[in-house]
Tab-separated table of C-alpha atoms in Angstrom:
chain	number	residue	atom	x	y	z
A	1	MET	CA	9.841	51.062	4.774
A	2	ARG	CA	6.033	52.183	6.633
A	3	PHE	CA	4.740	51.431	2.978
A	4	HIS	CA	7.638	48.134	2.256
A	5	THR	CA	6.037	46.578	5.661
A	6	ARG	CA	2.525	47.108	4.538
A	7	LEU	CA	3.082	45.594	1.034
A	8	LEU	CA	4.498	42.600	2.601
A	9	ALA	CA	1.619	42.220	5.450
A	10	LEU	CA	-0.816	41.818	2.570
A	11	ALA	CA	1.077	38.919	0.541
A	12	ALA	CA	1.429	37.642	4.037
A	13	THR	CA	-2.561	38.116	4.321
A	14	VAL	CA	-2.972	36.781	0.802
A	15	ALA	CA	-0.594	33.442	0.516
A	16	MET	CA	-2.303	31.920	3.710
A	17	PRO	CA	-5.297	31.461	1.966
A	18	LEU	CA	-3.436	30.095	-1.099
A	19	GLY	CA	-2.397	27.747	0.696
A	20	ALA	CA	-5.320	26.908	3.322
A	21	ALA	CA	-6.789	26.294	-0.265
A	22	GLN	CA	-4.798	23.052	-0.827
A	23	ALA	CA	-6.168	21.662	1.260
A	24	THR	CA	-10.219	19.949	-0.184
A	25	GLU	CA	-12.638	19.633	1.393
A	26	LEU	CA	-14.548	16.390	0.738
A	27	GLU	CA	-17.831	15.634	2.478
A	28	VAL	CA	-18.998	12.782	3.314
A	29	THR	CA	-23.075	11.304	4.487
A	30	HIS	CA	-22.661	7.971	5.547
A	31	TRP	CA	-25.590	6.317	8.735
A	32	TRP	CA	-22.381	5.639	11.558
A	33	THR	CA	-22.638	7.087	14.970
A	34	SER	CA	-23.238	4.615	17.101
A	35	GLY	CA	-19.584	5.199	19.283
A	36	GLY	CA	-18.360	1.415	18.112
A	37	GLU	CA	-19.512	2.995	14.661
A	38	ALA	CA	-17.847	6.312	15.095
A	39	ALA	CA	-14.379	5.215	16.051
A	40	ALA	CA	-14.243	2.969	12.953
A	41	VAL	CA	-15.704	5.858	10.596
A	42	ALA	CA	-12.541	8.063	12.101
A	43	GLU	CA	-9.908	6.105	10.558
A	44	PHE	CA	-10.952	6.956	7.226
A	45	ALA	CA	-11.215	10.937	8.506
A	46	LYS	CA	-7.476	10.007	9.655
A	47	ALA	CA	-6.194	8.840	6.870
A	48	PHE	CA	-7.480	11.053	4.707
A	49	ASP	CA	-6.792	14.401	6.421
A	50	ALA	CA	-3.290	12.525	6.492
A	51	THR	CA	-3.014	13.238	2.390
A	52	GLY	CA	-3.484	16.802	3.762
A	53	ASN	CA	-7.401	17.118	2.076
A	54	LYS	CA	-10.188	17.530	5.141
A	55	TRP	CA	-12.780	15.576	5.465
A	56	VAL	CA	-16.085	17.326	7.095
A	57	ASP	CA	-18.681	14.438	8.168
A	58	GLY	CA	-21.974	14.182	7.688
A	59	ALA	CA	-23.287	10.948	8.961
A	60	ILE	CA	-27.049	11.294	9.410
A	61	ALA	CA	-28.196	9.149	12.435
A	62	GLY	CA	-31.107	7.031	12.074
A	63	GLY	CA	-29.325	3.984	9.962
A	64	GLY	CA	-29.930	3.706	6.548
A	65	GLY	CA	-33.384	3.956	6.270
A	66	THR	CA	-33.121	7.315	7.578
A	67	ALA	CA	-29.916	8.360	5.871
A	68	ARG	CA	-30.972	6.959	2.355
A	69	PRO	CA	-33.926	9.087	1.399
A	70	VAL	CA	-31.427	12.503	2.503
A	71	MET	CA	-28.714	11.476	0.548
A	72	ILE	CA	-31.284	10.513	-2.686
A	73	SER	CA	-32.746	13.575	-2.581
A	74	ARG	CA	-29.530	15.774	-2.421
A	75	ILE	CA	-27.643	14.056	-4.886
A	76	THR	CA	-30.492	14.008	-7.408
A	77	GLY	CA	-31.969	17.372	-6.013
A	78	GLY	CA	-28.618	18.806	-7.133
A	79	ASP	CA	-26.348	19.505	-4.167
A	80	PRO	CA	-24.265	16.402	-4.228
A	81	MET	CA	-21.494	16.047	-0.992
A	82	GLY	CA	-18.051	14.139	-1.785
A	83	ALA	CA	-19.119	11.262	-1.493
A	84	THR	CA	-21.649	8.973	0.409
A	85	GLN	CA	-22.608	5.450	1.748
A	86	PHE	CA	-24.283	2.240	0.299
A	87	ASN	CA	-25.069	-0.872	1.003
A	88	HIS	CA	-23.479	-3.597	-1.447
A	89	GLY	CA	-26.387	-4.716	-4.045
A	90	ARG	CA	-28.767	-2.433	-6.154
A	91	GLN	CA	-30.029	1.082	-3.609
A	92	ALA	CA	-27.884	3.022	-5.809
A	93	GLU	CA	-28.758	1.675	-9.417
A	94	GLU	CA	-30.741	4.362	-10.483
A	95	LEU	CA	-27.948	6.891	-9.852
A	96	ILE	CA	-25.672	4.854	-11.975
A	97	GLU	CA	-28.120	4.806	-14.809
A	98	ALA	CA	-28.856	8.459	-14.465
A	99	GLY	CA	-24.873	9.108	-14.734
A	100	LEU	CA	-24.676	11.162	-11.078
A	101	PHE	CA	-21.999	8.827	-10.352
A	102	VAL	CA	-17.676	9.305	-10.660
A	103	ASP	CA	-16.809	6.283	-13.428
A	104	LEU	CA	-14.498	4.424	-10.443
A	105	THR	CA	-13.455	2.380	-13.171
A	106	GLU	CA	-9.334	3.625	-14.595
A	107	LEU	CA	-8.781	3.271	-11.004
A	108	ALA	CA	-9.909	0.161	-9.950
A	109	GLU	CA	-7.973	-1.020	-12.808
A	110	LYS	CA	-5.060	0.641	-11.638
A	111	GLU	CA	-4.709	-1.127	-8.290
A	112	ASN	CA	-5.958	-4.588	-9.178
A	113	TRP	CA	-9.228	-4.592	-7.248
A	114	LYS	CA	-10.293	-7.070	-9.557
A	115	ASP	CA	-7.585	-9.618	-8.004
A	116	VAL	CA	-8.187	-7.967	-4.172
A	117	VAL	CA	-11.411	-8.021	-3.602
A	118	ASN	CA	-12.974	-10.492	-1.976
A	119	PRO	CA	-14.860	-12.410	-2.403
A	120	PRO	CA	-15.585	-11.184	-6.349
A	121	SER	CA	-19.055	-10.432	-5.584
A	122	LEU	CA	-18.823	-7.225	-3.607
A	123	LEU	CA	-16.837	-5.584	-6.969
A	124	ASP	CA	-19.899	-6.870	-8.801
A	125	SER	CA	-22.195	-5.033	-6.876
A	126	CYS	CA	-20.813	-2.352	-8.016
A	127	THR	CA	-20.413	-2.765	-11.456
A	128	LEU	CA	-23.406	-1.890	-14.305
A	129	ASP	CA	-22.431	-2.396	-17.709
A	130	GLY	CA	-18.674	-3.403	-16.750
A	131	ARG	CA	-18.127	-0.084	-15.452
A	132	ILE	CA	-17.034	0.295	-11.460
A	133	TYR	CA	-18.832	3.465	-9.289
A	134	CYS	CA	-18.282	2.045	-5.783
A	135	VAL	CA	-15.399	1.277	-3.631
A	136	PRO	CA	-17.015	-1.950	-1.442
A	137	VAL	CA	-14.858	-1.033	2.179
A	138	ASN	CA	-16.420	-3.655	4.183
A	139	ILE	CA	-17.975	-7.346	4.449
A	140	HIS	CA	-20.414	-7.264	7.317
A	141	SER	CA	-23.017	-10.407	8.219
A	142	PRO	CA	-25.950	-9.924	9.850
A	143	GLN	CA	-26.867	-13.696	10.647
A	144	TRP	CA	-24.969	-13.447	14.689
A	145	LEU	CA	-26.379	-14.289	17.987
A	146	TRP	CA	-24.469	-11.859	20.232
A	147	LEU	CA	-25.308	-13.571	24.320
A	148	SER	CA	-24.638	-11.852	27.586
A	149	HIS	CA	-22.957	-14.181	30.036
A	150	LYS	CA	-23.965	-11.926	32.586
A	151	ALA	CA	-27.483	-12.324	32.134
A	152	PHE	CA	-27.674	-16.391	32.051
A	153	GLU	CA	-24.949	-16.283	35.028
A	154	ASP	CA	-27.963	-14.368	36.696
A	155	ALA	CA	-29.873	-17.046	35.316
A	156	GLY	CA	-28.744	-19.870	36.241
A	157	VAL	CA	-27.951	-21.635	33.216
A	158	PRO	CA	-25.601	-22.429	30.646
A	159	VAL	CA	-24.515	-19.430	27.664
A	160	PRO	CA	-26.609	-21.238	24.974
A	161	THR	CA	-24.712	-22.639	21.651
A	162	ASN	CA	-27.095	-22.564	19.527
A	163	TRP	CA	-30.277	-20.860	18.163
A	164	ASP	CA	-32.350	-24.173	19.946
A	165	GLU	CA	-30.610	-24.709	23.703
A	166	TYR	CA	-31.499	-20.130	23.721
A	167	VAL	CA	-34.884	-21.247	22.865
A	168	ALA	CA	-34.655	-23.572	25.932
A	169	ALA	CA	-33.575	-21.317	28.070
A	170	VAL	CA	-35.983	-18.099	27.691
A	171	PRO	CA	-38.526	-19.285	31.249
A	172	ALA	CA	-35.344	-19.031	33.245
A	173	LEU	CA	-33.905	-15.308	31.931
A	174	VAL	CA	-37.955	-14.615	32.779
A	175	GLU	CA	-37.282	-15.879	36.195
A	176	ALA	CA	-34.244	-13.639	36.563
A	177	GLY	CA	-36.170	-10.668	35.492
A	178	LYS	CA	-34.123	-10.609	31.614
A	179	VAL	CA	-35.571	-9.869	27.981
A	180	PRO	CA	-35.260	-12.978	26.392
A	181	LEU	CA	-34.121	-10.826	23.139
A	182	ALA	CA	-33.547	-6.842	22.716
A	183	LEU	CA	-34.843	-6.057	19.815
A	184	GLY	CA	-35.070	-2.459	18.518
A	185	ASN	CA	-38.007	-0.521	16.536
A	186	GLN	CA	-35.650	0.256	13.640
A	187	PRO	CA	-37.904	-1.566	10.583
A	188	TRP	CA	-34.882	-2.707	9.388
A	189	GLN	CA	-33.721	-4.679	12.370
A	190	SER	CA	-37.339	-6.823	12.018
A	191	ASN	CA	-36.624	-7.444	8.610
A	192	LEU	CA	-32.440	-8.296	9.577
A	193	LEU	CA	-34.103	-10.647	12.541
A	194	PHE	CA	-36.196	-12.566	9.948
A	195	GLY	CA	-33.167	-13.273	7.457
A	196	ALA	CA	-31.186	-14.493	9.905
A	197	VAL	CA	-34.256	-16.925	11.560
A	198	GLN	CA	-34.303	-18.004	8.109
A	199	ILE	CA	-30.712	-19.670	7.310
A	200	ALA	CA	-30.951	-21.080	10.865
A	201	ILE	CA	-34.022	-22.450	10.926
A	202	GLY	CA	-34.541	-23.103	7.333
A	203	GLY	CA	-31.510	-24.231	6.162
A	204	ILE	CA	-29.484	-22.998	3.430
A	205	ASP	CA	-31.456	-24.807	0.535
A	206	LEU	CA	-34.518	-23.206	1.097
A	207	TRP	CA	-32.921	-20.078	1.613
A	208	LYS	CA	-30.993	-19.716	-2.270
A	209	GLN	CA	-34.399	-21.004	-3.560
A	210	VAL	CA	-36.610	-17.971	-2.092
A	211	ASN	CA	-34.031	-15.795	-2.071
A	212	LEU	CA	-31.892	-16.377	-5.634
A	213	GLY	CA	-34.280	-18.761	-7.193
A	214	LYS	CA	-37.364	-15.794	-6.324
A	215	ASP	CA	-39.315	-19.923	-5.965
A	216	ALA	CA	-42.803	-18.476	-4.387
A	217	GLU	CA	-43.882	-22.134	-3.875
A	218	ALA	CA	-40.413	-22.555	-1.876
A	219	ALA	CA	-42.149	-19.412	0.468
A	220	ARG	CA	-45.235	-21.147	0.722
A	221	SER	CA	-43.270	-24.924	1.864
A	222	PRO	CA	-43.962	-26.920	5.243
A	223	GLU	CA	-39.815	-25.653	5.993
A	224	MET	CA	-41.077	-22.338	5.766
A	225	ALA	CA	-43.073	-22.625	7.558
A	226	LYS	CA	-40.698	-23.692	9.989
A	227	VAL	CA	-39.008	-20.470	9.992
A	228	PHE	CA	-42.094	-17.988	10.721
A	229	GLN	CA	-43.404	-20.057	13.528
A	230	ALA	CA	-39.566	-19.313	14.775
A	231	MET	CA	-40.324	-15.849	13.858
A	232	ALA	CA	-43.085	-15.814	16.549
A	233	ASP	CA	-41.522	-16.876	19.296
A	234	ALA	CA	-38.682	-14.347	18.323
A	235	ARG	CA	-41.857	-12.100	18.928
A	236	GLU	CA	-42.873	-13.319	22.183
A	237	MET	CA	-39.250	-13.512	22.934
A	238	ALA	CA	-38.833	-9.445	22.177
A	239	GLU	CA	-41.566	-8.787	23.607
A	240	GLU	CA	-39.890	-6.397	26.479
A	241	SER	CA	-37.681	-4.995	23.756
A	242	ASN	CA	-38.565	-1.495	24.073
A	243	VAL	CA	-35.649	0.346	22.439
A	244	GLN	CA	-35.393	2.302	19.854
A	245	ASP	CA	-31.698	2.139	18.079
A	246	TRP	CA	-29.583	-1.161	18.204
A	247	ASN	CA	-26.753	-0.402	19.515
A	248	GLN	CA	-29.025	0.652	22.423
A	249	ALA	CA	-30.268	-2.722	21.987
A	250	THR	CA	-26.708	-4.179	21.685
A	251	ASN	CA	-26.076	-1.922	25.218
A	252	MET	CA	-28.409	-4.282	26.608
A	253	VAL	CA	-26.545	-7.722	25.973
A	254	ILE	CA	-23.944	-5.769	27.134
A	255	THR	CA	-25.886	-4.973	30.659
A	256	GLY	CA	-26.761	-7.514	31.299
A	257	GLU	CA	-30.017	-6.552	30.644
A	258	ALA	CA	-31.152	-8.702	28.312
A	259	GLY	CA	-30.406	-12.458	26.424
A	260	GLY	CA	-29.324	-11.839	23.222
A	261	GLN	CA	-29.462	-10.428	20.258
A	262	ILE	CA	-29.327	-10.994	16.875
A	263	MET	CA	-27.701	-8.490	14.532
A	264	GLY	CA	-25.222	-8.064	12.586
A	265	ASP	CA	-21.329	-8.418	13.082
A	266	TRP	CA	-21.114	-4.404	13.464
A	267	ALA	CA	-22.416	-4.681	17.419
A	268	GLN	CA	-18.913	-6.235	17.814
A	269	GLY	CA	-17.511	-2.061	17.771
A	270	GLU	CA	-19.811	-1.646	20.830
A	271	PHE	CA	-19.007	-4.547	22.632
A	272	GLN	CA	-15.182	-3.865	22.217
A	273	VAL	CA	-15.550	-0.132	23.491
A	274	ALA	CA	-17.722	-1.544	25.966
A	275	ASN	CA	-14.021	-2.998	27.128
A	276	GLN	CA	-15.737	-6.741	26.726
A	277	VAL	CA	-13.950	-9.901	25.568
A	278	ALA	CA	-15.107	-12.449	23.289
A	279	GLY	CA	-15.562	-15.598	24.781
A	280	GLN	CA	-15.024	-14.461	28.464
A	281	ASP	CA	-18.226	-11.479	29.390
A	282	TYR	CA	-20.251	-12.516	25.613
A	283	SER	CA	-20.953	-15.024	23.095
A	284	CYS	CA	-21.209	-14.482	19.405
A	285	LEU	CA	-23.016	-17.734	17.416
A	286	PRO	CA	-22.779	-17.272	13.640
A	287	GLY	CA	-25.773	-18.141	12.199
A	288	LEU	CA	-27.284	-18.593	14.954
A	289	GLY	CA	-25.108	-21.796	16.081
A	290	VAL	CA	-26.685	-23.655	13.291
A	291	HIS	CA	-25.856	-23.193	9.709
A	292	GLU	CA	-22.242	-21.174	10.257
A	293	TYR	CA	-22.351	-18.821	6.936
A	294	ILE	CA	-22.165	-15.602	7.080
A	295	SER	CA	-23.590	-12.737	4.484
A	296	THR	CA	-21.467	-11.193	1.918
A	297	GLY	CA	-23.158	-7.416	2.704
A	298	GLY	CA	-21.823	-4.556	4.179
A	299	ASP	CA	-21.028	-0.981	2.878
A	300	ALA	CA	-19.494	1.059	-0.370
A	301	PHE	CA	-18.786	4.550	-1.367
A	302	TYR	CA	-20.190	5.953	-3.947
A	303	PHE	CA	-18.442	9.823	-5.260
A	304	PRO	CA	-21.286	11.486	-6.599
A	305	LYS	CA	-19.838	14.235	-9.835
A	306	LEU	CA	-19.222	17.274	-9.141
A	307	ASP	CA	-17.660	19.700	-10.288
A	308	ASP	CA	-14.841	20.970	-9.088
A	309	PRO	CA	-11.312	19.046	-10.990
A	310	GLU	CA	-9.904	19.475	-7.790
A	311	GLN	CA	-12.613	17.956	-5.358
A	312	THR	CA	-12.848	15.412	-7.927
A	313	LYS	CA	-9.023	14.287	-7.525
A	314	ALA	CA	-9.409	14.618	-3.541
A	315	GLN	CA	-12.620	11.880	-4.434
A	316	LEU	CA	-10.482	9.162	-6.708
A	317	GLU	CA	-7.228	9.567	-3.304
A	318	LEU	CA	-10.240	8.947	-0.843
A	319	ALA	CA	-11.690	5.735	-3.133
A	320	SER	CA	-8.187	4.937	-2.930
A	321	LEU	CA	-7.375	4.894	0.838
A	322	MET	CA	-10.686	3.172	1.414
A	323	VAL	CA	-8.766	0.131	-0.538
A	324	SER	CA	-5.764	0.279	0.608
A	325	LYS	CA	-4.013	-2.349	2.948
A	326	PRO	CA	-4.044	-0.306	5.942
A	327	VAL	CA	-7.004	1.498	6.142
A	328	GLN	CA	-8.820	-1.563	5.781
A	329	VAL	CA	-6.950	-3.226	9.065
A	330	ALA	CA	-7.484	0.469	11.159
A	331	PHE	CA	-11.153	0.932	10.218
A	332	ASN	CA	-12.610	-3.062	10.001
A	333	LEU	CA	-10.631	-3.575	13.572
A	334	LYS	CA	-12.933	-0.818	14.940
A	335	LYS	CA	-16.189	-1.776	13.114
A	336	GLY	CA	-16.003	-5.156	13.756
A	337	SER	CA	-16.855	-6.545	10.122
A	338	LEU	CA	-14.813	-8.114	7.566
A	339	PRO	CA	-12.045	-6.657	5.531
A	340	ILE	CA	-12.826	-6.298	1.289
A	341	ARG	CA	-9.235	-7.896	0.654
A	342	GLY	CA	-7.760	-11.237	1.552
A	343	ASP	CA	-4.160	-9.925	1.703
A	344	VAL	CA	-4.248	-8.397	4.960
A	345	ASP	CA	-2.899	-9.047	8.660
A	346	LEU	CA	-5.584	-9.182	11.100
A	347	GLU	CA	-3.739	-10.582	13.956
A	348	ALA	CA	-5.258	-8.320	16.312
A	349	ALA	CA	-8.564	-8.940	14.662
A	350	ASN	CA	-11.152	-10.892	18.617
A	351	ASP	CA	-12.363	-14.162	19.064
A	352	CYS	CA	-15.727	-13.507	16.734
A	353	MET	CA	-13.953	-11.447	14.001
A	354	LYS	CA	-11.902	-14.935	13.830
A	355	LYS	CA	-15.179	-16.322	13.348
A	356	GLY	CA	-16.213	-14.664	10.375
A	357	LEU	CA	-12.377	-14.965	9.069
A	358	GLU	CA	-12.503	-18.459	8.976
A	359	ILE	CA	-15.965	-18.616	7.482
A	360	LEU	CA	-15.087	-16.646	4.489
A	361	ALA	CA	-11.601	-18.599	3.645
A	362	ALA	CA	-13.573	-21.647	4.274
A	363	GLY	CA	-16.247	-20.210	1.133
A	364	ARG	CA	-19.497	-20.551	3.955
A	365	MET	CA	-21.409	-17.361	2.250
A	366	LEU	CA	-23.982	-15.955	0.823
A	367	PRO	CA	-25.189	-12.692	-0.727
A	368	SER	CA	-27.021	-10.498	1.018
A	369	GLY	CA	-30.550	-9.069	0.476
A	370	ASP	CA	-29.522	-5.784	-1.007
A	371	GLN	CA	-27.790	-7.529	-3.267
A	372	VAL	CA	-30.335	-10.145	-4.815
A	373	PHE	CA	-33.155	-7.742	-4.435
A	374	SER	CA	-34.614	-4.860	-5.389
A	375	ALA	CA	-34.928	-1.753	-3.242
A	376	ASP	CA	-38.375	-1.598	-3.905
A	377	THR	CA	-39.426	-5.662	-3.202
A	378	GLN	CA	-36.868	-4.940	0.485
A	379	THR	CA	-38.974	-2.299	1.007
A	380	GLN	CA	-41.766	-4.766	1.396
A	381	PHE	CA	-40.149	-7.305	3.457
A	382	ASN	CA	-39.317	-4.527	6.179
A	383	ASP	CA	-42.675	-3.276	6.464
A	384	LEU	CA	-44.215	-7.199	6.677
A	385	MET	CA	-41.411	-7.898	9.422
A	386	VAL	CA	-42.561	-4.829	11.467
A	387	GLU	CA	-46.430	-5.443	11.235
A	388	PHE	CA	-45.489	-8.636	12.198
A	389	MET	CA	-43.344	-8.040	14.735
A	390	LYS	CA	-45.394	-5.645	16.155
A	391	ASP	CA	-48.432	-7.189	16.111
A	392	PRO	CA	-49.274	-10.452	17.403
A	393	SER	CA	-52.369	-10.981	15.915
A	394	ILE	CA	-51.158	-11.735	12.823
A	395	SER	CA	-50.529	-15.241	12.504
A	396	ALA	CA	-46.925	-17.015	11.008
A	397	GLU	CA	-49.419	-18.592	8.369
A	398	ASP	CA	-50.743	-15.105	7.952
A	399	ALA	CA	-47.367	-13.223	7.248
A	400	GLN	CA	-46.212	-16.568	5.257
A	401	LYS	CA	-49.177	-16.389	2.693
A	402	ARG	CA	-47.801	-12.361	2.423
A	403	TYR	CA	-44.508	-13.070	2.323
A	404	ALA	CA	-44.757	-15.923	-0.851
A	405	ASP	CA	-46.718	-13.585	-1.964
A	406	ILE	CA	-44.080	-10.858	-2.423
A	407	VAL	CA	-41.361	-13.458	-3.287
A	408	GLU	CA	-43.625	-14.083	-6.296
A	409	ASN	CA	-43.627	-10.881	-7.497
A	410	ALA	CA	-40.373	-9.518	-6.517
A	411	ASP	CA	-38.101	-7.678	-8.906
């Protein structure tokens, strides 16, 4: 009996690991670390874990500029993760060409992604030589001006409805001890600021000439000179903003320390975590209240090739979940972004998200910079804008000349 009991006990200890092994672990790397972002990514993890698999979170702090080199190094160095975030566009182009990612075409065709992903440019950004290599999960637009009602109330002036009114309110904000424009020191924030100002001040036609047509003469035009003068104004407005991360700058708006911030719609997640109400505690102005267009940038997930068939199966399960209706709704409501599906119910959306949905429905969209310029060209733009925003000795004229030279040689 004792021998039989020992056999049963041994069988139990063997069976437990076998049962546990049914849950396939998948490490997912991303740069979503702020409060709102963490709440959003938790929706992906919850849905994936519900399949019996296990999401292993690989968050990398510091934003995409910090995370991408780490992710690329791991993939090319033979230590791939199960899934990894990139932005819509050409950031992963060379990795695809090297054959390092799972081809998702069969899954995409089975689930009719081409019929549900809107706008089509999102899936186009995942496609190379007719094959699909990534899952678009959201639409993020960077051209938003977020305004603190408390800051303007303290300054005794109405909350602005556009860029010109905002600039006109700067003296009152300064007099009230407010930082007019919150801006962090992460390099991409300065370039995001420029992109938003370019659309608001330069207009859509100029944006298309420069970004789609790679027209260096348009980049040297008097119309573009107005954009760089507005950037010089923004540099002065952000002079006392001494934070590092974008969400720290958002918090300055939430607390009323700063009048406003030019940031992508992901800032909504931070306002939600702080229990602030759109239209009551803060305002959001797409296109800085001037040109209500949005760029169809955002995030996508790629799946590096792995040797384990069970992990490959789990990768496809995760890819399918990320596109599914319930996960799209749960994730994007927390993230502050727009869904990549046009057939989901977003009745719970707040006023800011509804503005974005209306713009999307009206077709007032532009591709993001990551979709029209290579990673190398984007890095050059980033470097120029960081230098310009940090160094008042660089004139608007000099910055415009350097910008036009980058456009002329862009790929």
